[in-house]
Amino acid sequence: MTRVLFAARPDRWEEYRGVLPTALAEAGVTAEIVQLSDRPDPASIDWIVYAPNSDLQNFAPYTRLKGVLNLWAGVEDVEGNRSLIAPLCRMAVSYTHLRAHETSLHL
């Protein structure tokens, strides 16, 4: 099973709580979504859905990491982070669908 870490401020989780699991399921991805507050083992995380202002700044312990899906449009707040060696991707979100509680995420 794919493990996804949602690493953003807690108030952002409210926006994604319903849509992220649905989008993953619709994409055919069986995933467990955890948050930083769950204190998951970093070595168990496959993907990170990330906001650069989250408490996560050191990616080195995430040895199984396949990629980081950036919630922000720009990468300038992340690209200088030398601990990030996995691919950094912009998460594709359809804002029209987000308002209707749907999103598109391709893993």
PDB file of N, CA and C in Angstrom:
ATOM      1  N   MET A   1       0.844  -1.185   0.000  1.00  0.00           N
ATOM      2  CA  MET A   1       0.000   0.000   0.000  1.00  0.00           C
ATOM      3  C   MET A   1       0.883   1.239   0.000  1.00  0.00           C
ATOM      4  N   THR A   2       0.492   2.216  -0.762  1.00  0.00           N
ATOM      5  CA  THR A   2       1.191   3.494  -0.843  1.00  0.00           C
ATOM      6  C   THR A   2       0.892   4.315   0.404  1.00  0.00           C
ATOM      7  N   ARG A   3       1.947   4.899   0.981  1.00  0.00           N
ATOM      8  CA  ARG A   3       1.756   5.795   2.132  1.00  0.00           C
ATOM      9  C   ARG A   3       2.040   7.213   1.691  1.00  0.00           C
ATOM     10  N   VAL A   4       1.077   8.083   1.928  1.00  0.00           N
ATOM     11  CA  VAL A   4       1.168   9.486   1.541  1.00  0.00           C
ATOM     12  C   VAL A   4       1.173  10.331   2.813  1.00  0.00           C
ATOM     13  N   LEU A   5       2.158  11.198   2.915  1.00  0.00           N
ATOM     14  CA  LEU A   5       2.230  12.128   4.038  1.00  0.00           C
ATOM     15  C   LEU A   5       1.686  13.476   3.588  1.00  0.00           C
ATOM     16  N   PHE A   6       0.666  13.956   4.264  1.00  0.00           N
ATOM     17  CA  PHE A   6       0.149  15.300   4.023  1.00  0.00           C
ATOM     18  C   PHE A   6       0.911  16.224   4.957  1.00  0.00           C
ATOM     19  N   ALA A   7       1.830  17.011   4.383  1.00  0.00           N
ATOM     20  CA  ALA A   7       2.691  17.881   5.183  1.00  0.00           C
ATOM     21  C   ALA A   7       2.367  19.338   4.866  1.00  0.00           C
ATOM     22  N   ALA A   8       1.392  19.848   5.569  1.00  0.00           N
ATOM     23  CA  ALA A   8       0.980  21.246   5.429  1.00  0.00           C
ATOM     24  C   ALA A   8       0.426  21.680   6.783  1.00  0.00           C
ATOM     25  N   ARG A   9       0.152  22.942   6.894  1.00  0.00           N
ATOM     26  CA  ARG A   9      -0.450  23.433   8.131  1.00  0.00           C
ATOM     27  C   ARG A   9      -1.773  22.710   8.387  1.00  0.00           C
ATOM     28  N   PRO A  10      -2.119  22.452   9.639  1.00  0.00           N
ATOM     29  CA  PRO A  10      -3.340  21.706   9.958  1.00  0.00           C
ATOM     30  C   PRO A  10      -4.610  22.275   9.331  1.00  0.00           C
ATOM     31  N   ASP A  11      -4.714  23.596   9.200  1.00  0.00           N
ATOM     32  CA  ASP A  11      -5.925  24.172   8.610  1.00  0.00           C
ATOM     33  C   ASP A  11      -6.058  23.823   7.127  1.00  0.00           C
ATOM     34  N   ARG A  12      -4.949  23.526   6.451  1.00  0.00           N
ATOM     35  CA  ARG A  12      -5.014  23.121   5.042  1.00  0.00           C
ATOM     36  C   ARG A  12      -5.611  21.721   4.895  1.00  0.00           C
ATOM     37  N   TRP A  13      -5.468  20.878   5.921  1.00  0.00           N
ATOM     38  CA  TRP A  13      -6.007  19.521   5.855  1.00  0.00           C
ATOM     39  C   TRP A  13      -7.517  19.557   5.639  1.00  0.00           C
ATOM     40  N   GLU A  14      -8.180  20.534   6.228  1.00  0.00           N
ATOM     41  CA  GLU A  14      -9.630  20.643   6.073  1.00  0.00           C
ATOM     42  C   GLU A  14     -10.025  20.768   4.604  1.00  0.00           C
ATOM     43  N   GLU A  15      -9.197  21.427   3.805  1.00  0.00           N
ATOM     44  CA  GLU A  15      -9.473  21.571   2.379  1.00  0.00           C
ATOM     45  C   GLU A  15      -9.299  20.258   1.616  1.00  0.00           C
ATOM     46  N   TYR A  16      -8.408  19.417   2.084  1.00  0.00           N
ATOM     47  CA  TYR A  16      -8.034  18.209   1.349  1.00  0.00           C
ATOM     48  C   TYR A  16      -8.538  16.917   1.974  1.00  0.00           C
ATOM     49  N   ARG A  17      -9.103  16.985   3.149  1.00  0.00           N
ATOM     50  CA  ARG A  17      -9.548  15.798   3.886  1.00  0.00           C
ATOM     51  C   ARG A  17     -10.459  14.896   3.061  1.00  0.00           C
ATOM     52  N   GLY A  18     -11.383  15.454   2.342  1.00  0.00           N
ATOM     53  CA  GLY A  18     -12.306  14.661   1.544  1.00  0.00           C
ATOM     54  C   GLY A  18     -11.832  14.409   0.127  1.00  0.00           C
ATOM     55  N   VAL A  19     -11.190  15.427  -0.462  1.00  0.00           N
ATOM     56  CA  VAL A  19     -10.849  15.313  -1.880  1.00  0.00           C
ATOM     57  C   VAL A  19      -9.614  14.477  -2.160  1.00  0.00           C
ATOM     58  N   LEU A  20      -8.623  14.514  -1.287  1.00  0.00           N
ATOM     59  CA  LEU A  20      -7.392  13.762  -1.544  1.00  0.00           C
ATOM     60  C   LEU A  20      -7.622  12.254  -1.545  1.00  0.00           C
ATOM     61  N   PRO A  21      -8.284  11.685  -0.542  1.00  0.00           N
ATOM     62  CA  PRO A  21      -8.553  10.238  -0.600  1.00  0.00           C
ATOM     63  C   PRO A  21      -9.398   9.849  -1.811  1.00  0.00           C
ATOM     64  N   THR A  22     -10.363  10.690  -2.158  1.00  0.00           N
ATOM     65  CA  THR A  22     -11.212  10.406  -3.307  1.00  0.00           C
ATOM     66  C   THR A  22     -10.403  10.423  -4.601  1.00  0.00           C
ATOM     67  N   ALA A  23      -9.553  11.434  -4.759  1.00  0.00           N
ATOM     68  CA  ALA A  23      -8.732  11.545  -5.966  1.00  0.00           C
ATOM     69  C   ALA A  23      -7.785  10.359  -6.093  1.00  0.00           C
ATOM     70  N   LEU A  24      -7.193   9.946  -5.003  1.00  0.00           N
ATOM     71  CA  LEU A  24      -6.297   8.788  -5.039  1.00  0.00           C
ATOM     72  C   LEU A  24      -7.056   7.535  -5.448  1.00  0.00           C
ATOM     73  N   ALA A  25      -8.208   7.324  -4.855  1.00  0.00           N
ATOM     74  CA  ALA A  25      -9.012   6.144  -5.181  1.00  0.00           C
ATOM     75  C   ALA A  25      -9.440   6.159  -6.643  1.00  0.00           C
ATOM     76  N   GLU A  26      -9.863   7.324  -7.134  1.00  0.00           N
ATOM     77  CA  GLU A  26     -10.281   7.431  -8.533  1.00  0.00           C
ATOM     78  C   GLU A  26      -9.125   7.187  -9.492  1.00  0.00           C
ATOM     79  N   ALA A  27      -7.906   7.487  -9.055  1.00  0.00           N
ATOM     80  CA  ALA A  27      -6.714   7.240  -9.871  1.00  0.00           C
ATOM     81  C   ALA A  27      -6.243   5.794  -9.758  1.00  0.00           C
ATOM     82  N   GLY A  28      -6.955   5.002  -8.941  1.00  0.00           N
ATOM     83  CA  GLY A  28      -6.584   3.601  -8.778  1.00  0.00           C
ATOM     84  C   GLY A  28      -5.459   3.372  -7.791  1.00  0.00           C
ATOM     85  N   VAL A  29      -5.201   4.366  -6.947  1.00  0.00           N
ATOM     86  CA  VAL A  29      -4.125   4.262  -5.961  1.00  0.00           C
ATOM     87  C   VAL A  29      -4.712   3.901  -4.609  1.00  0.00           C
ATOM     88  N   THR A  30      -4.292   2.757  -4.092  1.00  0.00           N
ATOM     89  CA  THR A  30      -4.674   2.363  -2.739  1.00  0.00           C
ATOM     90  C   THR A  30      -3.651   2.987  -1.805  1.00  0.00           C
ATOM     91  N   ALA A  31      -4.101   3.920  -0.975  1.00  0.00           N
ATOM     92  CA  ALA A  31      -3.155   4.683  -0.171  1.00  0.00           C
ATOM     93  C   ALA A  31      -3.665   4.897   1.247  1.00  0.00           C
ATOM     94  N   GLU A  32      -2.709   4.976   2.127  1.00  0.00           N
ATOM     95  CA  GLU A  32      -2.964   5.421   3.496  1.00  0.00           C
ATOM     96  C   GLU A  32      -2.400   6.828   3.581  1.00  0.00           C
ATOM     97  N   ILE A  33      -3.220   7.765   4.013  1.00  0.00           N
ATOM     98  CA  ILE A  33      -2.783   9.150   4.146  1.00  0.00           C
ATOM     99  C   ILE A  33      -2.557   9.439   5.621  1.00  0.00           C
ATOM    100  N   VAL A  34      -1.370   9.953   5.926  1.00  0.00           N
ATOM    101  CA  VAL A  34      -1.029  10.314   7.296  1.00  0.00           C
ATOM    102  C   VAL A  34      -0.608  11.781   7.315  1.00  0.00           C
ATOM    103  N   GLN A  35      -0.607  12.351   8.497  1.00  0.00           N
ATOM    104  CA  GLN A  35      -0.190  13.734   8.678  1.00  0.00           C
ATOM    105  C   GLN A  35       1.048  13.768   9.562  1.00  0.00           C
ATOM    106  N   LEU A  36       1.738  14.895   9.554  1.00  0.00           N
ATOM    107  CA  LEU A  36       2.913  15.033  10.413  1.00  0.00           C
ATOM    108  C   LEU A  36       2.562  14.801  11.875  1.00  0.00           C
ATOM    109  N   SER A  37       1.385  15.245  12.278  1.00  0.00           N
ATOM    110  CA  SER A  37       0.971  15.088  13.677  1.00  0.00           C
ATOM    111  C   SER A  37       0.807  13.617  14.072  1.00  0.00           C
ATOM    112  N   ASP A  38       0.679  12.728  13.072  1.00  0.00           N
ATOM    113  CA  ASP A  38       0.608  11.284  13.340  1.00  0.00           C
ATOM    114  C   ASP A  38       1.978  10.694  13.656  1.00  0.00           C
ATOM    115  N   ARG A  39       3.028  11.472  13.410  1.00  0.00           N
ATOM    116  CA  ARG A  39       4.415  11.046  13.623  1.00  0.00           C
ATOM    117  C   ARG A  39       4.751   9.735  12.910  1.00  0.00           C
ATOM    118  N   PRO A  40       4.507   9.679  11.609  1.00  0.00           N
ATOM    119  CA  PRO A  40       4.794   8.444  10.882  1.00  0.00           C
ATOM    120  C   PRO A  40       6.297   8.207  10.760  1.00  0.00           C
ATOM    121  N   ASP A  41       6.674   6.961  10.614  1.00  0.00           N
ATOM    122  CA  ASP A  41       8.070   6.616  10.365  1.00  0.00           C
ATOM    123  C   ASP A  41       8.446   7.175   8.991  1.00  0.00           C
ATOM    124  N   PRO A  42       9.407   8.088   8.913  1.00  0.00           N
ATOM    125  CA  PRO A  42       9.762   8.670   7.618  1.00  0.00           C
ATOM    126  C   PRO A  42      10.145   7.626   6.563  1.00  0.00           C
ATOM    127  N   ALA A  43      10.733   6.539   6.983  1.00  0.00           N
ATOM    128  CA  ALA A  43      11.153   5.500   6.038  1.00  0.00           C
ATOM    129  C   ALA A  43       9.975   4.741   5.439  1.00  0.00           C
ATOM    130  N   SER A  44       8.767   4.990   5.934  1.00  0.00           N
ATOM    131  CA  SER A  44       7.583   4.294   5.416  1.00  0.00           C
ATOM    132  C   SER A  44       6.793   5.140   4.414  1.00  0.00           C
ATOM    133  N   ILE A  45       7.239   6.353   4.140  1.00  0.00           N
ATOM    134  CA  ILE A  45       6.490   7.293   3.302  1.00  0.00           C
ATOM    135  C   ILE A  45       6.939   7.191   1.845  1.00  0.00           C
ATOM    136  N   ASP A  46       5.957   7.041   0.950  1.00  0.00           N
ATOM    137  CA  ASP A  46       6.237   6.970  -0.486  1.00  0.00           C
ATOM    138  C   ASP A  46       6.140   8.336  -1.162  1.00  0.00           C
ATOM    139  N   TRP A  47       5.131   9.102  -0.814  1.00  0.00           N
ATOM    140  CA  TRP A  47       4.864  10.405  -1.421  1.00  0.00           C
ATOM    141  C   TRP A  47       4.556  11.414  -0.336  1.00  0.00           C
ATOM    142  N   ILE A  48       4.910  12.671  -0.595  1.00  0.00           N
ATOM    143  CA  ILE A  48       4.561  13.757   0.320  1.00  0.00           C
ATOM    144  C   ILE A  48       3.773  14.802  -0.444  1.00  0.00           C
ATOM    145  N   VAL A  49       2.596  15.131   0.055  1.00  0.00           N
ATOM    146  CA  VAL A  49       1.823  16.272  -0.431  1.00  0.00           C
ATOM    147  C   VAL A  49       2.246  17.420   0.475  1.00  0.00           C
ATOM    148  N   TYR A  50       2.858  18.453  -0.098  1.00  0.00           N
ATOM    149  CA  TYR A  50       3.687  19.376   0.666  1.00  0.00           C
ATOM    150  C   TYR A  50       3.360  20.843   0.463  1.00  0.00           C
ATOM    151  N   ALA A  51       3.329  21.569   1.563  1.00  0.00           N
ATOM    152  CA  ALA A  51       3.305  23.028   1.542  1.00  0.00           C
ATOM    153  C   ALA A  51       4.618  23.493   2.166  1.00  0.00           C
ATOM    154  N   PRO A  52       5.357  24.362   1.492  1.00  0.00           N
ATOM    155  CA  PRO A  52       6.663  24.779   1.999  1.00  0.00           C
ATOM    156  C   PRO A  52       6.654  25.440   3.377  1.00  0.00           C
ATOM    157  N   ASN A  53       5.508  25.916   3.835  1.00  0.00           N
ATOM    158  CA  ASN A  53       5.456  26.519   5.168  1.00  0.00           C
ATOM    159  C   ASN A  53       5.106  25.504   6.258  1.00  0.00           C
ATOM    160  N   SER A  54       5.145  24.221   5.919  1.00  0.00           N
ATOM    161  CA  SER A  54       4.873  23.190   6.934  1.00  0.00           C
ATOM    162  C   SER A  54       6.094  23.024   7.834  1.00  0.00           C
ATOM    163  N   ASP A  55       5.930  22.244   8.880  1.00  0.00           N
ATOM    164  CA  ASP A  55       7.039  21.984   9.789  1.00  0.00           C
ATOM    165  C   ASP A  55       8.090  21.060   9.173  1.00  0.00           C
ATOM    166  N   LEU A  56       7.758  20.366   8.112  1.00  0.00           N
ATOM    167  CA  LEU A  56       8.707  19.475   7.445  1.00  0.00           C
ATOM    168  C   LEU A  56       9.664  20.290   6.584  1.00  0.00           C
ATOM    169  N   GLN A  57      10.929  20.260   6.943  1.00  0.00           N
ATOM    170  CA  GLN A  57      11.956  20.956   6.171  1.00  0.00           C
ATOM    171  C   GLN A  57      13.130  20.045   5.830  1.00  0.00           C
ATOM    172  N   ASN A  58      13.260  18.930   6.538  1.00  0.00           N
ATOM    173  CA  ASN A  58      14.350  17.988   6.301  1.00  0.00           C
ATOM    174  C   ASN A  58      13.784  16.710   5.684  1.00  0.00           C
ATOM    175  N   PHE A  59      14.085  16.494   4.414  1.00  0.00           N
ATOM    176  CA  PHE A  59      13.577  15.327   3.700  1.00  0.00           C
ATOM    177  C   PHE A  59      14.508  14.122   3.800  1.00  0.00           C
ATOM    178  N   ALA A  60      15.689  14.288   4.358  1.00  0.00           N
ATOM    179  CA  ALA A  60      16.692  13.210   4.400  1.00  0.00           C
ATOM    180  C   ALA A  60      16.177  11.907   5.016  1.00  0.00           C
ATOM    181  N   PRO A  61      15.371  11.932   6.082  1.00  0.00           N
ATOM    182  CA  PRO A  61      14.915  10.663   6.661  1.00  0.00           C
ATOM    183  C   PRO A  61      13.910   9.898   5.787  1.00  0.00           C
ATOM    184  N   TYR A  62      13.390  10.528   4.752  1.00  0.00           N
ATOM    185  CA  TYR A  62      12.366   9.908   3.906  1.00  0.00           C
ATOM    186  C   TYR A  62      13.041   9.116   2.789  1.00  0.00           C
ATOM    187  N   THR A  63      13.636   8.013   3.169  1.00  0.00           N
ATOM    188  CA  THR A  63      14.490   7.235   2.268  1.00  0.00           C
ATOM    189  C   THR A  63      13.715   6.474   1.195  1.00  0.00           C
ATOM    190  N   ARG A  64      12.424   6.267   1.378  1.00  0.00           N
ATOM    191  CA  ARG A  64      11.598   5.544   0.404  1.00  0.00           C
ATOM    192  C   ARG A  64      10.838   6.505  -0.516  1.00  0.00           C
ATOM    193  N   LEU A  65      11.065   7.779  -0.355  1.00  0.00           N
ATOM    194  CA  LEU A  65      10.306   8.821  -1.032  1.00  0.00           C
ATOM    195  C   LEU A  65      10.443   8.746  -2.556  1.00  0.00           C
ATOM    196  N   LYS A  66       9.303   8.702  -3.228  1.00  0.00           N
ATOM    197  CA  LYS A  66       9.266   8.676  -4.693  1.00  0.00           C
ATOM    198  C   LYS A  66       9.108  10.077  -5.275  1.00  0.00           C
ATOM    199  N   GLY A  67       8.487  10.971  -4.507  1.00  0.00           N
ATOM    200  CA  GLY A  67       8.316  12.332  -4.985  1.00  0.00           C
ATOM    201  C   GLY A  67       7.560  13.189  -4.000  1.00  0.00           C
ATOM    202  N   VAL A  68       7.653  14.502  -4.223  1.00  0.00           N
ATOM    203  CA  VAL A  68       6.968  15.488  -3.396  1.00  0.00           C
ATOM    204  C   VAL A  68       6.026  16.270  -4.300  1.00  0.00           C
ATOM    205  N   LEU A  69       4.768  16.295  -3.926  1.00  0.00           N
ATOM    206  CA  LEU A  69       3.743  17.021  -4.675  1.00  0.00           C
ATOM    207  C   LEU A  69       3.522  18.363  -3.984  1.00  0.00           C
ATOM    208  N   ASN A  70       3.984  19.419  -4.611  1.00  0.00           N
ATOM    209  CA  ASN A  70       3.947  20.753  -4.029  1.00  0.00           C
ATOM    210  C   ASN A  70       2.554  21.364  -4.149  1.00  0.00           C
ATOM    211  N   LEU A  71       2.004  21.811  -3.042  1.00  0.00           N
ATOM    212  CA  LEU A  71       0.692  22.457  -3.041  1.00  0.00           C
ATOM    213  C   LEU A  71       0.763  23.895  -3.552  1.00  0.00           C
ATOM    214  N   TRP A  72       1.934  24.486  -3.518  1.00  0.00           N
ATOM    215  CA  TRP A  72       2.093  25.868  -3.948  1.00  0.00           C
ATOM    216  C   TRP A  72       2.469  25.911  -5.420  1.00  0.00           C
ATOM    217  N   ALA A  73       2.148  27.011  -6.081  1.00  0.00           N
ATOM    218  CA  ALA A  73       2.417  27.147  -7.516  1.00  0.00           C
ATOM    219  C   ALA A  73       3.913  27.233  -7.812  1.00  0.00           C
ATOM    220  N   GLY A  74       4.648  27.964  -7.004  1.00  0.00           N
ATOM    221  CA  GLY A  74       6.079  28.146  -7.257  1.00  0.00           C
ATOM    222  C   GLY A  74       6.937  27.134  -6.527  1.00  0.00           C
ATOM    223  N   VAL A  75       8.167  27.006  -6.990  1.00  0.00           N
ATOM    224  CA  VAL A  75       9.098  26.071  -6.354  1.00  0.00           C
ATOM    225  C   VAL A  75      10.245  26.793  -5.651  1.00  0.00           C
ATOM    226  N   GLU A  76      10.266  28.114  -5.723  1.00  0.00           N
ATOM    227  CA  GLU A  76      11.393  28.865  -5.173  1.00  0.00           C
ATOM    228  C   GLU A  76      11.579  28.659  -3.668  1.00  0.00           C
ATOM    229  N   ASP A  77      10.520  28.313  -2.964  1.00  0.00           N
ATOM    230  CA  ASP A  77      10.634  28.073  -1.523  1.00  0.00           C
ATOM    231  C   ASP A  77      11.123  26.667  -1.200  1.00  0.00           C
ATOM    232  N   VAL A  78      11.266  25.820  -2.209  1.00  0.00           N
ATOM    233  CA  VAL A  78      11.665  24.426  -1.992  1.00  0.00           C
ATOM    234  C   VAL A  78      12.957  24.084  -2.717  1.00  0.00           C
ATOM    235  N   GLU A  79      13.191  24.667  -3.873  1.00  0.00           N
ATOM    236  CA  GLU A  79      14.287  24.243  -4.731  1.00  0.00           C
ATOM    237  C   GLU A  79      15.673  24.351  -4.094  1.00  0.00           C
ATOM    238  N   GLY A  80      15.863  25.218  -3.141  1.00  0.00           N
ATOM    239  CA  GLY A  80      17.158  25.340  -2.478  1.00  0.00           C
ATOM    240  C   GLY A  80      17.370  24.349  -1.342  1.00  0.00           C
ATOM    241  N   ASN A  81      16.364  23.541  -1.048  1.00  0.00           N
ATOM    242  CA  ASN A  81      16.452  22.580   0.055  1.00  0.00           C
ATOM    243  C   ASN A  81      17.277  21.378  -0.400  1.00  0.00           C
ATOM    244  N   ARG A  82      18.502  21.311   0.043  1.00  0.00           N
ATOM    245  CA  ARG A  82      19.427  20.261  -0.401  1.00  0.00           C
ATOM    246  C   ARG A  82      19.078  18.873   0.136  1.00  0.00           C
ATOM    247  N   SER A  83      18.195  18.803   1.130  1.00  0.00           N
ATOM    248  CA  SER A  83      17.807  17.487   1.647  1.00  0.00           C
ATOM    249  C   SER A  83      16.761  16.815   0.757  1.00  0.00           C
ATOM    250  N   LEU A  84      16.196  17.563  -0.180  1.00  0.00           N
ATOM    251  CA  LEU A  84      15.200  17.002  -1.094  1.00  0.00           C
ATOM    252  C   LEU A  84      15.894  16.491  -2.348  1.00  0.00           C
ATOM    253  N   ILE A  85      15.969  15.167  -2.466  1.00  0.00           N
ATOM    254  CA  ILE A  85      16.598  14.576  -3.647  1.00  0.00           C
ATOM    255  C   ILE A  85      15.583  13.833  -4.509  1.00  0.00           C
ATOM    256  N   ALA A  86      14.360  13.695  -4.035  1.00  0.00           N
ATOM    257  CA  ALA A  86      13.275  13.085  -4.822  1.00  0.00           C
ATOM    258  C   ALA A  86      12.703  14.146  -5.755  1.00  0.00           C
ATOM    259  N   PRO A  87      12.022  13.732  -6.812  1.00  0.00           N
ATOM    260  CA  PRO A  87      11.410  14.709  -7.722  1.00  0.00           C
ATOM    261  C   PRO A  87      10.387  15.597  -7.005  1.00  0.00           C
ATOM    262  N   LEU A  88      10.413  16.876  -7.356  1.00  0.00           N
ATOM    263  CA  LEU A  88       9.446  17.849  -6.858  1.00  0.00           C
ATOM    264  C   LEU A  88       8.470  18.135  -7.988  1.00  0.00           C
ATOM    265  N   CYS A  89       7.199  17.908  -7.737  1.00  0.00           N
ATOM    266  CA  CYS A  89       6.169  18.065  -8.762  1.00  0.00           C
ATOM    267  C   CYS A  89       5.123  19.055  -8.280  1.00  0.00           C
ATOM    268  N   ARG A  90       4.555  19.757  -9.213  1.00  0.00           N
ATOM    269  CA  ARG A  90       3.435  20.623  -8.862  1.00  0.00           C
ATOM    270  C   ARG A  90       2.179  19.764  -8.885  1.00  0.00           C
ATOM    271  N   MET A  91       1.416  19.803  -7.825  1.00  0.00           N
ATOM    272  CA  MET A  91       0.195  19.020  -7.764  1.00  0.00           C
ATOM    273  C   MET A  91      -0.850  19.684  -8.643  1.00  0.00           C
ATOM    274  N   ALA A  92      -1.372  18.926  -9.589  1.00  0.00           N
ATOM    275  CA  ALA A  92      -2.374  19.462 -10.519  1.00  0.00           C
ATOM    276  C   ALA A  92      -3.734  19.445  -9.852  1.00  0.00           C
ATOM    277  N   VAL A  93      -4.308  20.624  -9.692  1.00  0.00           N
ATOM    278  CA  VAL A  93      -5.610  20.744  -9.051  1.00  0.00           C
ATOM    279  C   VAL A  93      -6.522  21.534  -9.961  1.00  0.00           C
ATOM    280  N   SER A  94      -7.685  21.024 -10.179  1.00  0.00           N
ATOM    281  CA  SER A  94      -8.699  21.750 -10.924  1.00  0.00           C
ATOM    282  C   SER A  94      -9.521  22.532  -9.903  1.00  0.00           C
ATOM    283  N   TYR A  95      -9.360  23.847  -9.874  1.00  0.00           N
ATOM    284  CA  TYR A  95     -10.034  24.648  -8.860  1.00  0.00           C
ATOM    285  C   TYR A  95     -11.549  24.627  -9.013  1.00  0.00           C
ATOM    286  N   THR A  96     -12.026  24.449 -10.228  1.00  0.00           N
ATOM    287  CA  THR A  96     -13.462  24.326 -10.436  1.00  0.00           C
ATOM    288  C   THR A  96     -13.970  23.085  -9.728  1.00  0.00           C
ATOM    289  N   HIS A  97     -13.237  21.986  -9.911  1.00  0.00           N
ATOM    290  CA  HIS A  97     -13.644  20.741  -9.279  1.00  0.00           C
ATOM    291  C   HIS A  97     -13.381  20.748  -7.780  1.00  0.00           C
ATOM    292  N   LEU A  98     -12.330  21.458  -7.352  1.00  0.00           N
ATOM    293  CA  LEU A  98     -12.048  21.515  -5.919  1.00  0.00           C
ATOM    294  C   LEU A  98     -13.225  22.127  -5.182  1.00  0.00           C
ATOM    295  N   ARG A  99     -13.805  23.138  -5.759  1.00  0.00           N
ATOM    296  CA  ARG A  99     -14.966  23.756  -5.129  1.00  0.00           C
ATOM    297  C   ARG A  99     -16.138  22.776  -5.066  1.00  0.00           C
ATOM    298  N   ALA A 100     -16.148  21.831  -5.976  1.00  0.00           N
ATOM    299  CA  ALA A 100     -17.196  20.812  -5.977  1.00  0.00           C
ATOM    300  C   ALA A 100     -16.724  19.570  -5.220  1.00  0.00           C
ATOM    301  N   HIS A 101     -15.624  19.709  -4.472  1.00  0.00           N
ATOM    302  CA  HIS A 101     -15.043  18.646  -3.658  1.00  0.00           C
ATOM    303  C   HIS A 101     -14.502  17.489  -4.499  1.00  0.00           C
ATOM    304  N   GLU A 102     -13.876  17.841  -5.609  1.00  0.00           N
ATOM    305  CA  GLU A 102     -13.189  16.858  -6.418  1.00  0.00           C
ATOM    306  C   GLU A 102     -11.845  17.451  -6.792  1.00  0.00           C
ATOM    307  N   THR A 103     -10.849  16.616  -6.972  1.00  0.00           N
ATOM    308  CA  THR A 103      -9.538  17.068  -7.408  1.00  0.00           C
ATOM    309  C   THR A 103      -8.906  16.010  -8.283  1.00  0.00           C
ATOM    310  N   SER A 104      -7.879  16.384  -8.981  1.00  0.00           N
ATOM    311  CA  SER A 104      -7.190  15.447  -9.847  1.00  0.00           C
ATOM    312  C   SER A 104      -5.755  15.326  -9.385  1.00  0.00           C
ATOM    313  N   LEU A 105      -5.323  14.128  -9.070  1.00  0.00           N
ATOM    314  CA  LEU A 105      -3.964  13.869  -8.633  1.00  0.00           C
ATOM    315  C   LEU A 105      -3.480  12.636  -9.369  1.00  0.00           C
ATOM    316  N   HIS A 106      -2.409  12.781 -10.091  1.00  0.00           N
ATOM    317  CA  HIS A 106      -1.885  11.659 -10.873  1.00  0.00           C
ATOM    318  C   HIS A 106      -0.555  11.226 -10.281  1.00  0.00           C
ATOM    319  N   LEU A 107      -0.508  10.000  -9.769  1.00  0.00           N
ATOM    320  CA  LEU A 107       0.735   9.486  -9.193  1.00  0.00           C
ATOM    321  C   LEU A 107       1.362   8.524 -10.170  1.00  0.00           C
TER     322      LEU A 107
END
